[in-house]
Amino acid sequence: MAESRLAKLRKIALALPEATEEFTWESPNFRVRKKIFVMAAPDGSSISMKADPDERPALLENEARFYLPPYVATKGWIGMHLTAGVDWSEVAELVATSYCIIAPKTLARLVTSS
C-alpha cells in the first residue's frame, strides 16, 4: 500500500518541470533546482509541502487530513495524511502549488499556464 502511495506521489511530482527526487533524512523528497517542494514520510503515510498562505488556514481546519509538520510549519508548510480516502487530484493541486511557490518564476509559469 505504501509503495503505491509513493508511486502516485512520484508520478505527480516528477511531472513538474525540472523536478528531481532525492532520498534524504530516510525519506524521498522532491526538488526543483535543489530546493525541496514536497517531502514524503518514509512509509508514504503523509507528505509535507509549502502551502498557499491564503489557503493554509482553511486546509488546517480539517485536522483529520492536514497538520503542522515539525521543523517546517513555521515556514508555511503543511502536512497531509495519505492513509485513507485520498483525493489524488487534490494532492496534485497542492503539490503543484508548493512547486510554484518554491520554483523559479520561469518554471512556475510553465505550470500555471498549462
C-alpha positions as a printed Julia matrix, in Angstrom:
114×3 Matrix{Float64}:
  0.0    0.0     0.0
  2.73   2.49    0.94
  4.57   1.78   -2.29
  1.53   2.65   -4.36
  1.13   5.96   -2.49
  4.77   6.8    -3.11
  4.45   5.75   -6.74
  1.45   8.06   -7.21
  3.28  10.92   -5.5
  6.35  10.29   -7.64
  4.25  10.45  -10.83
  2.71  13.79   -9.74
  5.92  15.43   -8.54
  8.26  14.29  -11.29
  5.85  15.51  -14.0
  6.67  19.08  -12.97
  9.41  20.93  -14.91
 12.96  20.08  -13.78
 11.68  18.16  -10.74
 14.03  15.59   -9.24
 13.83  13.08   -6.43
 16.38  12.69   -3.67
 16.46  10.39   -0.69
 17.46  12.28    2.45
 16.53  12.02    6.11
 15.46   8.43    5.41
 12.66   9.51    3.07
 12.06  10.66   -0.5
 11.79  14.33   -1.22
 11.18  16.15   -4.45
 13.13  19.2    -5.53
 13.34  21.83   -8.18
 16.83  23.2    -8.67
 17.91  21.73   -5.33
 15.04  23.29   -3.36
 12.55  20.91   -1.74
  8.89  21.37   -2.67
  7.44  18.16   -1.19
  8.69  15.64    1.36
  7.21  12.2     1.97
  7.21  10.21    5.19
  9.44   7.11    4.9
  6.37   4.84    4.87
  4.39   7.02    2.45
  1.69   7.73    5.02
  1.98  11.52    4.74
  3.57  14.35    2.83
  4.67  17.87    3.73
  4.66  20.77    1.3
  4.57  24.55    1.13
  1.0   25.9     1.15
 -0.58  28.97   -0.36
 -0.74  31.42    2.59
 -4.38  32.24    1.79
 -5.43  28.57    1.69
 -3.36  27.32    4.63
 -5.83  28.21    7.44
 -8.75  26.55    5.62
 -6.73  23.39    4.98
 -5.62  23.18    8.62
 -9.25  23.36    9.78
 -9.57  19.77    8.55
 -7.49  18.23   11.35
 -8.19  14.68   10.19
 -6.31  15.3     6.93
 -3.91  18.2     7.49
 -1.45  19.09   10.26
  1.5   21.32   11.08
  4.67  19.34   10.35
  7.63  19.61   12.72
 10.51  21.93   11.83
  8.95  23.47    8.69
  5.45  24.57    9.8
  6.79  27.98   10.79
  7.97  28.45    7.22
  4.49  27.99    5.73
  4.47  24.22    5.25
  1.57  21.86    5.93
  1.4   18.11    6.3
 -1.22  15.89    4.68
 -2.13  12.35    5.72
 -2.3    9.9     2.81
 -3.7    6.97    4.74
 -7.41   6.85    3.81
 -9.67   8.23    1.12
 -7.01  10.27   -0.63
 -8.17  12.58   -3.41
 -5.17  12.39   -5.71
 -6.32  15.33   -7.82
 -6.24  17.44   -4.63
 -2.76  16.08   -3.86
 -1.66  17.03   -7.38
 -3.05  20.54   -6.97
 -1.35  21.05   -3.59
  1.98  19.66   -4.84
  1.8   21.95   -7.89
  1.08  24.93   -5.63
  4.08  24.1    -3.47
  6.21  23.69   -6.58
  5.1   27.09   -7.9
  5.95  28.77   -4.6
  9.43  27.19   -4.48
 10.41  27.11   -8.17
 11.93  30.0   -10.09
  9.2   32.12  -11.7
 10.14  30.98  -15.21
  9.45  27.35  -14.27
  6.37  28.16  -12.18
  4.85  29.93  -15.21
  5.1   26.67  -17.16
  2.81  25.03  -14.6
  0.3   27.85  -14.2
 -0.04  28.47  -17.93
 -0.88  24.86  -18.82
